[in-house]
Short mmCIF file of C-alpha atoms and ligand atoms in Angstrom, two decimals:
data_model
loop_
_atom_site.label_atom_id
_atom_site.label_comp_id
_atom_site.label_asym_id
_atom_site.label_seq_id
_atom_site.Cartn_x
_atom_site.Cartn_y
_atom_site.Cartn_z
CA UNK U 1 -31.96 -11.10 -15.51
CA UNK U 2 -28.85 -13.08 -14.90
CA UNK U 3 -25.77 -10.37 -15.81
CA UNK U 4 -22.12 -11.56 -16.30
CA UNK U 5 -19.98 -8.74 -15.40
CA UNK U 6 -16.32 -7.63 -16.78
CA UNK U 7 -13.92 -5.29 -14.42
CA UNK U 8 -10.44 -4.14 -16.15
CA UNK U 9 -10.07 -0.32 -15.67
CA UNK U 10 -6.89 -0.12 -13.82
CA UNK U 11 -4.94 -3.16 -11.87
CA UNK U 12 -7.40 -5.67 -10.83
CA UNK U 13 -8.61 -8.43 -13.67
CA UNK U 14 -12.36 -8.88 -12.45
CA UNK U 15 -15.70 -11.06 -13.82
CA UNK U 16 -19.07 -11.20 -11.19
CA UNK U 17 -22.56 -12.90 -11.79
CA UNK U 18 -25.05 -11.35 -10.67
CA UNK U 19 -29.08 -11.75 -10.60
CA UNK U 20 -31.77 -8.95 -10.72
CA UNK U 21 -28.94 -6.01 -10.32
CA UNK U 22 -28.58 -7.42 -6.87
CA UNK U 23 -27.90 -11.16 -5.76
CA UNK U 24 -24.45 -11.35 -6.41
CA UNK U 25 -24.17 -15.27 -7.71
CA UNK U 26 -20.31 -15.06 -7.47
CA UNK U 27 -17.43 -12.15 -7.80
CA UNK U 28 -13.91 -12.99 -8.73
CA UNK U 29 -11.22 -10.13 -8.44
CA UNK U 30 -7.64 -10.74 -9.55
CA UNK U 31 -5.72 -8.38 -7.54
CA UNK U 32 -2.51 -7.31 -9.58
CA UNK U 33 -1.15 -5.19 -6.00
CA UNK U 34 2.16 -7.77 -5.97
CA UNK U 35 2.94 -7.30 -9.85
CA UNK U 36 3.17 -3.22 -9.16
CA UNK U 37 4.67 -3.14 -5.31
CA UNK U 38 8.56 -3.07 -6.75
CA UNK U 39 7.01 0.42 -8.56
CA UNK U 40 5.19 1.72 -5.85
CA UNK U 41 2.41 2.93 -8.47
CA UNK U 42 0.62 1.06 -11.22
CA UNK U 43 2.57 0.43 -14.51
CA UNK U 44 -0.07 0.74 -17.31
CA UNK U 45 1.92 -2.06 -19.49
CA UNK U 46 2.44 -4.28 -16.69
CA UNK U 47 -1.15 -3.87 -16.17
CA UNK U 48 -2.56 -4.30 -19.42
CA UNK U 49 -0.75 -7.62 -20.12
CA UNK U 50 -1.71 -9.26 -16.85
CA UNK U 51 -5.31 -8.43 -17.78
CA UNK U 52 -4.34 -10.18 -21.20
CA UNK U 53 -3.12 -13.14 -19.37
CA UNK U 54 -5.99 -13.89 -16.64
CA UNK U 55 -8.69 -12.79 -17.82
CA UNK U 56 -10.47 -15.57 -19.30
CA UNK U 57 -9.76 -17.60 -16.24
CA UNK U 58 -11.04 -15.17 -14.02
CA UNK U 59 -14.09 -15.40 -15.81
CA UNK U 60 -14.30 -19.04 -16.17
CA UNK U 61 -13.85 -18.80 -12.19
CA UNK U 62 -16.83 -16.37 -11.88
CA UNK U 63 -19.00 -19.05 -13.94
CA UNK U 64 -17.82 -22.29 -11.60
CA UNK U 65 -18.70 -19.94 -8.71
CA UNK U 66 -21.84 -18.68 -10.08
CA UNK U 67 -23.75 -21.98 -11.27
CA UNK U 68 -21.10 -24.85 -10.08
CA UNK U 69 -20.75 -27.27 -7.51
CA UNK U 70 -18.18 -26.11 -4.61
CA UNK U 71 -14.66 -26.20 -5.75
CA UNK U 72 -15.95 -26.53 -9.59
CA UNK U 73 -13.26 -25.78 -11.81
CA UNK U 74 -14.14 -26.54 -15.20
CA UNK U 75 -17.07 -24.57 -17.05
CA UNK U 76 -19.93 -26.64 -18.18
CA UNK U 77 -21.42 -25.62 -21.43
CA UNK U 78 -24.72 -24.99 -20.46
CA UNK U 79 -23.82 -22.40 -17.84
CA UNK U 80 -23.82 -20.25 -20.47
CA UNK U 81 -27.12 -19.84 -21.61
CA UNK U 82 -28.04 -18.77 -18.30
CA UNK U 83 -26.03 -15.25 -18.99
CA UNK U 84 -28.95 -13.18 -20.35
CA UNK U 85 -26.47 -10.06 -21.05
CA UNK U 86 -22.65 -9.22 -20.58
CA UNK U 87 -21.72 -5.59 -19.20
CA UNK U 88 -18.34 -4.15 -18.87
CA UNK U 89 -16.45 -1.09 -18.00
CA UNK U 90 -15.96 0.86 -20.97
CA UNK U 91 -14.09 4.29 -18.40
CA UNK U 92 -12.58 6.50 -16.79
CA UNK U 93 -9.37 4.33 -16.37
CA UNK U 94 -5.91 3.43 -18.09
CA UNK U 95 -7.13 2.92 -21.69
CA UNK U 96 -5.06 -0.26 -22.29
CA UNK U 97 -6.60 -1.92 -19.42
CA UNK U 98 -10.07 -1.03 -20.79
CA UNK U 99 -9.30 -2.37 -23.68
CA UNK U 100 -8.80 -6.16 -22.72
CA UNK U 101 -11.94 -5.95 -20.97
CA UNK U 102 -13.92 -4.31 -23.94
CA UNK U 103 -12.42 -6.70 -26.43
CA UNK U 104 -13.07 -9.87 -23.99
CA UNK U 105 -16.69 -8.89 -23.30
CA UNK U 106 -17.50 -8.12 -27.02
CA UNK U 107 -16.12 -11.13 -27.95
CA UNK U 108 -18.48 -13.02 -25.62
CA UNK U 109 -21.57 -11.11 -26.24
CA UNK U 110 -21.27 -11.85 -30.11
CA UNK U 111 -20.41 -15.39 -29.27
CA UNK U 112 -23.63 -15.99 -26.83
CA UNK U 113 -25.88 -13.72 -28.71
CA UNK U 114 -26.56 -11.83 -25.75
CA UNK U 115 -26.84 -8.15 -25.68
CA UNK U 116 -23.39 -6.16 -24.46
CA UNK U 117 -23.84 -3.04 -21.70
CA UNK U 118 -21.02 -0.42 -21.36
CA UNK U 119 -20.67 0.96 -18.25
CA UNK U 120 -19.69 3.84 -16.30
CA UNK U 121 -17.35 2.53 -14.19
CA UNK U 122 -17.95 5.81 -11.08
CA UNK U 123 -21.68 5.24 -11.31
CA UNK U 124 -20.54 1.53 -10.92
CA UNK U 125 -18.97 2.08 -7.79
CA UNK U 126 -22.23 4.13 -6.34
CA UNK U 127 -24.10 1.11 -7.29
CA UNK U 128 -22.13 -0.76 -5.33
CA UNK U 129 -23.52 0.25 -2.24
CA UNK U 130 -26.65 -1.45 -3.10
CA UNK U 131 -25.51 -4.39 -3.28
CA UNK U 132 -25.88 -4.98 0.05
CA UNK U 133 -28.70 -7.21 1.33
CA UNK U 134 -29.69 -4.44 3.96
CA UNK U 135 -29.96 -1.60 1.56
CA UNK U 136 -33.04 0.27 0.31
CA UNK U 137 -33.75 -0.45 -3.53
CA UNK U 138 -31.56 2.61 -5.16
CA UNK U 139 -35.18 4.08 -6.58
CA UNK U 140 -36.09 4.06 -3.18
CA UNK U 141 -32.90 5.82 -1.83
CA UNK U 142 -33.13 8.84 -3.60
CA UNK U 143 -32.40 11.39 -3.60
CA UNK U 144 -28.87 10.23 -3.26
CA UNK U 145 -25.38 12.23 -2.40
CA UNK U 146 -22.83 9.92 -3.82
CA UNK U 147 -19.00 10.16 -2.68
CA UNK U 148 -16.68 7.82 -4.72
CA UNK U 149 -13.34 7.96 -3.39
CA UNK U 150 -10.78 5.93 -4.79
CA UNK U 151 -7.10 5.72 -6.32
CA UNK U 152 -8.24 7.27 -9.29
CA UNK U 153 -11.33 9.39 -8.74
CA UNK U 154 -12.86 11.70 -5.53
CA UNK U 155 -15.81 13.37 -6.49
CA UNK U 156 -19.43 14.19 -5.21
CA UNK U 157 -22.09 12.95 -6.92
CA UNK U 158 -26.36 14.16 -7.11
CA UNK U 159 -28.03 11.18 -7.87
CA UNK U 160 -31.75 12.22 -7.80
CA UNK U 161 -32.74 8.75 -8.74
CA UNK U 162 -31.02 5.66 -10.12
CA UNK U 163 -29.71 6.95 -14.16
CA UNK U 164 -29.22 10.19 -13.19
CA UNK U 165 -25.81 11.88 -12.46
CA UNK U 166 -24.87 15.27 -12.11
CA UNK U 167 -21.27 15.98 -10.49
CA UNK U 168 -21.15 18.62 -8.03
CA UNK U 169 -17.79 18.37 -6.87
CA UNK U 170 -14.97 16.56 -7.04
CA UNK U 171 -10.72 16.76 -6.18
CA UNK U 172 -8.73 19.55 -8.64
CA UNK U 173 -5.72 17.31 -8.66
CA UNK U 174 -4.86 14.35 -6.55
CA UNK U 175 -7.33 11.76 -5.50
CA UNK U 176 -7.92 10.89 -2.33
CA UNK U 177 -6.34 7.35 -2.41
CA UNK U 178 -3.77 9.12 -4.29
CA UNK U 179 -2.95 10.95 -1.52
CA UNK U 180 -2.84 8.29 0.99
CA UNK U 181 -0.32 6.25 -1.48
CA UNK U 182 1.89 9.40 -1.85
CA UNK U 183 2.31 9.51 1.96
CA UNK U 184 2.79 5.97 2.50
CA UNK U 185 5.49 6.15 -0.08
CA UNK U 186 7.37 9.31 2.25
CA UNK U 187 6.53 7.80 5.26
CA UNK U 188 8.37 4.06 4.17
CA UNK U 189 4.65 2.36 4.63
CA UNK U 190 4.87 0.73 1.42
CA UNK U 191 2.11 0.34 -1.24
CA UNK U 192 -1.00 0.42 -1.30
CA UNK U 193 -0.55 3.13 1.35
CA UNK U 194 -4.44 3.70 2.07
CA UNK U 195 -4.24 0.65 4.26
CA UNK U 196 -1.23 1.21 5.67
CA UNK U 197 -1.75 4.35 6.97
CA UNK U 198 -5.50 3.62 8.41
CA UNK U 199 -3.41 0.20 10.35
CA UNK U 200 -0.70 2.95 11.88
CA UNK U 201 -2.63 5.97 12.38
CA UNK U 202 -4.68 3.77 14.80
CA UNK U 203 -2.00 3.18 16.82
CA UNK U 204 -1.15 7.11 17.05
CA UNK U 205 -1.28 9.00 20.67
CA UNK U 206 -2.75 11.78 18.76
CA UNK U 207 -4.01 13.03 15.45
CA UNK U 208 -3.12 16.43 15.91
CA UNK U 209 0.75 16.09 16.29
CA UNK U 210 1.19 18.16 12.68
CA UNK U 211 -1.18 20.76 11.38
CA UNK U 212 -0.91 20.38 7.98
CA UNK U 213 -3.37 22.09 4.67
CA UNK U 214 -7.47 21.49 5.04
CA UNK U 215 -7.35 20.28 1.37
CA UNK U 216 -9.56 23.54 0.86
CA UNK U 217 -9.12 25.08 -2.96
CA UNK U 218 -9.32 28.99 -3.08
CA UNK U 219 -12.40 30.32 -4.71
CA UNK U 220 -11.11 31.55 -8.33
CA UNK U 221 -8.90 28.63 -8.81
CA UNK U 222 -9.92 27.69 -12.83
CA UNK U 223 -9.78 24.49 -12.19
CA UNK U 224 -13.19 24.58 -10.36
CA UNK U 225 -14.86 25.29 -13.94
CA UNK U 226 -18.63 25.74 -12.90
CA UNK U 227 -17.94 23.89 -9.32
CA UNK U 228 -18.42 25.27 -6.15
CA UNK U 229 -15.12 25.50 -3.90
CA UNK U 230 -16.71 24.32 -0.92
CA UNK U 231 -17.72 21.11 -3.13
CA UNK U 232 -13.92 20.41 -3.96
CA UNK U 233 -11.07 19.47 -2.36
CA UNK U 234 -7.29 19.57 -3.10
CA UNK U 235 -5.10 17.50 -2.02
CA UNK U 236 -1.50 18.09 -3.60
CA UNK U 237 -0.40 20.87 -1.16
CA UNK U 238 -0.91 18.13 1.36
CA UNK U 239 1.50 16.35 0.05
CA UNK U 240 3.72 18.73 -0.34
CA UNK U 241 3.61 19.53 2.75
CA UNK U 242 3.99 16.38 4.20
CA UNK U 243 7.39 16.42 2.18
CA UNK U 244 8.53 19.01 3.66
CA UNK U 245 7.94 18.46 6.83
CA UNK U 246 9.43 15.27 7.01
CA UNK U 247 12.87 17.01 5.77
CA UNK U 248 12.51 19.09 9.09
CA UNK U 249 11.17 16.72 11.20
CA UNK U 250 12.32 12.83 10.01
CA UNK U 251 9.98 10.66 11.84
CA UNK U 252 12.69 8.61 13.38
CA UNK U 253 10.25 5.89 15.38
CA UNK U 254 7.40 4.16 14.58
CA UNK U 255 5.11 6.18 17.56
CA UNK U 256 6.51 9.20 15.35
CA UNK U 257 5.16 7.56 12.09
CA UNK U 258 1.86 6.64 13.32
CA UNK U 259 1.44 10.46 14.41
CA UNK U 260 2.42 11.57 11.15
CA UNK U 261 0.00 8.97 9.24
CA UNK U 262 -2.62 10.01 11.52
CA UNK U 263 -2.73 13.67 11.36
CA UNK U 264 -2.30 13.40 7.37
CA UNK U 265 -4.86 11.15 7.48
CA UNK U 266 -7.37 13.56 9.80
CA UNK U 267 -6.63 16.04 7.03
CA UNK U 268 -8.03 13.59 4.16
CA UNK U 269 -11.38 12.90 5.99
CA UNK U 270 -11.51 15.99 7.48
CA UNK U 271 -11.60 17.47 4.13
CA UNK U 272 -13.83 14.90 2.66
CA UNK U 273 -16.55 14.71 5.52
CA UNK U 274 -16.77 18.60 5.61
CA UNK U 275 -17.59 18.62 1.69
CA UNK U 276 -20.29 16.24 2.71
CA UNK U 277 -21.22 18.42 5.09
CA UNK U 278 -21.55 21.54 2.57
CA UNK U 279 -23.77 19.24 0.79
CA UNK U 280 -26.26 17.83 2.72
CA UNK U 281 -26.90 21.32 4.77
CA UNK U 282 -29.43 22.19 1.75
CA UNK U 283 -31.72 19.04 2.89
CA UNK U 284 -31.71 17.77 -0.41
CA UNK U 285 -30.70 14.63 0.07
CA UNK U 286 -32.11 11.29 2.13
CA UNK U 287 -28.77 9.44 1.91
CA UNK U 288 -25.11 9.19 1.35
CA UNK U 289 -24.19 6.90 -0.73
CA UNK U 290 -20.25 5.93 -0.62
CA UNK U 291 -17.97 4.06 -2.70
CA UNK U 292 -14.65 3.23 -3.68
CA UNK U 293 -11.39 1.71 -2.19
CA UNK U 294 -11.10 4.75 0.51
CA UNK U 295 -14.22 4.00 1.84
CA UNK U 296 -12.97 1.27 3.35
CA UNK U 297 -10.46 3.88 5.52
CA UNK U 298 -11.91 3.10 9.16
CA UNK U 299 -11.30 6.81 10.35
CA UNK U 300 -13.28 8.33 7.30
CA UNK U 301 -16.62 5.89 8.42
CA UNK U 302 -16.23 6.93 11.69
CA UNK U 303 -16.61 11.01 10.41
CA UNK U 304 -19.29 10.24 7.66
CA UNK U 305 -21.73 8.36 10.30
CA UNK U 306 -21.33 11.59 12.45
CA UNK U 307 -22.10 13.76 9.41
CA UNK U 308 -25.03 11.59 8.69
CA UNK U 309 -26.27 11.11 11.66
CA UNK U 310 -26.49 15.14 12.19
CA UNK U 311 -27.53 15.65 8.86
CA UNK U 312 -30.65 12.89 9.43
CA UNK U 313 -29.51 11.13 6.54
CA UNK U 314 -28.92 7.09 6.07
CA UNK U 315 -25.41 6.82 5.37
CA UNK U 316 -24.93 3.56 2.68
CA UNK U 317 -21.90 1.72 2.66
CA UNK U 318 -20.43 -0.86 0.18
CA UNK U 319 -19.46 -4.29 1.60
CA UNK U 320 -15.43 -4.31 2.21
CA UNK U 321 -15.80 -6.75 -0.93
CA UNK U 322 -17.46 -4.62 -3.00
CA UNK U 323 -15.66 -1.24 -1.86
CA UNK U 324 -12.35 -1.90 -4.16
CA UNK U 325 -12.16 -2.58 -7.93
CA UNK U 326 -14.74 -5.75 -8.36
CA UNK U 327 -17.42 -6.92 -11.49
CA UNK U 328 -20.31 -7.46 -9.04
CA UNK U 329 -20.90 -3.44 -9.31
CA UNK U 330 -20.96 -4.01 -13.08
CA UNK U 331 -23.32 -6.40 -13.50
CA UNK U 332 -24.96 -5.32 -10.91
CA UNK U 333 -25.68 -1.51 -12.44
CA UNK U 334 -26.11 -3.30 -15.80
CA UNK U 335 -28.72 -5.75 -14.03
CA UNK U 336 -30.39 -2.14 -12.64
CA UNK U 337 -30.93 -1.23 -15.93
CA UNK U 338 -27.90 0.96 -16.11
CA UNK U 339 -25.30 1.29 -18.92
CA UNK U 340 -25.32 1.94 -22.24
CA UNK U 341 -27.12 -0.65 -24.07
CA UNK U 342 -28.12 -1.92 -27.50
CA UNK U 343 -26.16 -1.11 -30.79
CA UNK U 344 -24.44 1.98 -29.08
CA UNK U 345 -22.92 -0.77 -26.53
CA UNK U 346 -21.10 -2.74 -29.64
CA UNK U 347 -19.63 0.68 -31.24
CA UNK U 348 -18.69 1.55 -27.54
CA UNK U 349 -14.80 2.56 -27.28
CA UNK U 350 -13.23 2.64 -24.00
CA UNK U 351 -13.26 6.24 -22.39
CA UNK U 352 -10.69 6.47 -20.65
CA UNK U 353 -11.78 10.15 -19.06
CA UNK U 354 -15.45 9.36 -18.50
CA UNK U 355 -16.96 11.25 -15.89
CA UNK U 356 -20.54 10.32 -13.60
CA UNK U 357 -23.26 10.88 -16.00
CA UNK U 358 -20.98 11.62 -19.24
CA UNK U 359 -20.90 9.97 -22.24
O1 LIG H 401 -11.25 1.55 -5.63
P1 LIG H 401 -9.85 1.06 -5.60
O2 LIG H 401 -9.60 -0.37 -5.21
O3 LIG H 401 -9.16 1.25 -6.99
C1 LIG H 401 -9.27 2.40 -7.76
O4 LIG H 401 -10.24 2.50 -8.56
O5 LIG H 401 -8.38 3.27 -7.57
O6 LIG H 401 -9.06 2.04 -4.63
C2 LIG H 401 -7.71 1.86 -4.33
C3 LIG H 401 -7.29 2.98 -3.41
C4 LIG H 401 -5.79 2.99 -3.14
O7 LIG H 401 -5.30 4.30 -3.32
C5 LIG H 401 -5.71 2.57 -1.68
O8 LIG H 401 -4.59 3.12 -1.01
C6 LIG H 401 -7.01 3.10 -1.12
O9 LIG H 401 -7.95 2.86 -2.14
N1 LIG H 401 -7.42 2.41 0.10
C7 LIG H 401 -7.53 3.03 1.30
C8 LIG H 401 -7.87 2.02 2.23
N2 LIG H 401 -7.97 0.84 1.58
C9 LIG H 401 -7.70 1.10 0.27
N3 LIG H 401 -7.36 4.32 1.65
C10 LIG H 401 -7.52 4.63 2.94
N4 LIG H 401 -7.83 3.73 3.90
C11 LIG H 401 -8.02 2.43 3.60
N5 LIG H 401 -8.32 1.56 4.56
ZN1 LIG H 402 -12.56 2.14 -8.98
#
């Protein structure tokens, strides 16, 4: 089954083909990072019109990549009879985005008379983990533990086997990319500030130069709803704290800087790794599964193949292509046999507050 692939939650424009759930035949990702730098945050206008405007070349691109010649630029007709289905990402994310990539994918499905499938754009990113040529086949895996970590989302994941999706914990306010961006803004590191602050911290004498909040919630907190604490972390005290410590302390050099970044960043992954912890102590699982653009932070792979490694679990990781925002997880979950699918995929609206295993 031959999958094309739509991608337009937040601020990257994205199209993939892929084969069988896994051969990824090509992945395209516009990355709309320069259009929201002068904001330091995404702008949800500025976001959904870019979508509007590259879209259909982005998936014209994916086609030329998927079934053309090197450098093809221009789609040949019959490449599109070898789609069998088109999937997109119905939520979570900014609704407007969704929206252009709903619309756009509808639109082709009717067109090509090929079945649509919605999909869950968090279970997306635990697929995409699998899309790696060494990795088990996800009904193999299981049972799974499934961290996504991104700009939008941190949350934990029980993934007995591929379909199935129960959320065990997850942040009570920022997320964890959030919270790298935040600091990076305070500490003058510019945006995206995940990257930024995994590049300094390594250059750091120490990680230990500020102590600063475990990103532990206190049992009670309402937020947690039926959650455990020990599954959830929160990380806007961190912040805070990095705030005001900087109004005490400016970091006046760039050795000071890196110190900072690093010992904010030890308190991210520290928090994160010891939730995984928490969760694979039961034995339950026989892998963790991790996705999202923080999963590319070097420190936080480091900590998880400790964890795993103690735990005797196989820890998966998405390729540093697949980690971020991209359509190959789409098509890919869809091509798994994922999503929703038949007449329920054409009524679909985008959901802009979806969560792992919702509907
Ligand atoms: O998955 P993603 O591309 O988009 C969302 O769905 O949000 O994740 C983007 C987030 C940003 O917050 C970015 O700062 C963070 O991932 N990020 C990182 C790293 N690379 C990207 N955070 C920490 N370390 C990194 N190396
Ligand atoms: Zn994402």
């Amino acid at each position: 089954m031959t999958v094309l692939g739509i991608e337009t939650s937040c601020d990257e424009s994205a199209a993939a083909v892929v084969e069988n759930g896994r051969d990824v035949l090509s992945s395209v990702v516009f990355s709309q990072v320069p259009l929201h730098l002068p904001y330091g945050g995404v702008v949800p206008e500025i976001a959904s019109r870019s979508h509007v405007e590259k879209i259909s070349g982005v998936i014209r691109e994916a086609l030329c990549g998927a079934f053309g010649a090197p450098g093809a630029t221009e789609v040949s007709p019959d490449w599109w009879s070898r789609i069998d289905a088109v999937a997109v990402t119905y939520g979570p994310g900014l609704a407007s985005s969704l929206i252009v990539g709903l619309s756009a994918a509808k639109g082709l499905a009717l067109r090509l008379g090929r079945p649509l499938i919605g999909i869950n754009h968090i279970e997306a990113h635990i697929h995409s983990v699998f899309l790696s040529p060494d990795a088990p086949a996800p009904r193999e895996a299981g049972p799974v533990l499934a961290l996504v970590v991104s700009g939008g989302h941190s949350c934990w994941v029980d993934m007995p086997q591929p379909g199935a999706y129960t959320i065990i914990g997850q942040t009570l306010d920022d997320a964890a990319g959030e919270a790298f961006d935040k600091a990076a803004k305070l500490l003058g590191l510019g945006y995206p500030g995940g990257p930024a602050i995994d590049r300094v911290a390594r250059q750091a004498a120490r990680r230990d130069a500020v102590a600063f909040p475990k990103g532990r919630p206190k049992p009670g907190n309402p937020a947690l709803g039926a959650l455990q604490a020990e599954l959830c972390v929160s990380f806007s005290g961190l912040k805070t704290a990095l705030m005001y410590h900087l109004r005490e302390q400016p970091a006046k050099d760039e050795a000071r800087v890196a110190e900072v970044a690093a010992a904010y960043q030890e308190a991210i992954v520290e928090a994160l790794a010891e939730r995984c912890e928490r969760a694979l102590a039961g034995g339950r699982y026989r892998a963790l599964a991790v996705g999202g653009g923080v999963s590319l932070n070097r420190r936080l792979r480091e900590r998880l193949a400790q964890v795993t490694e103690r735990a005797g679990v196989r820890l998966l990781l998405a390729e540093p292509r697949f980690c971020g925002d991209n359509a190959a997880m789409i098509a890919g979950l869809a091509g798994a046999g994922g999503g929703v699918r038949g007449e329920a995929a054409m009524r679909l609206d985008v959901s802009p507050a979806l969560e792992a295993g919702g509907c």
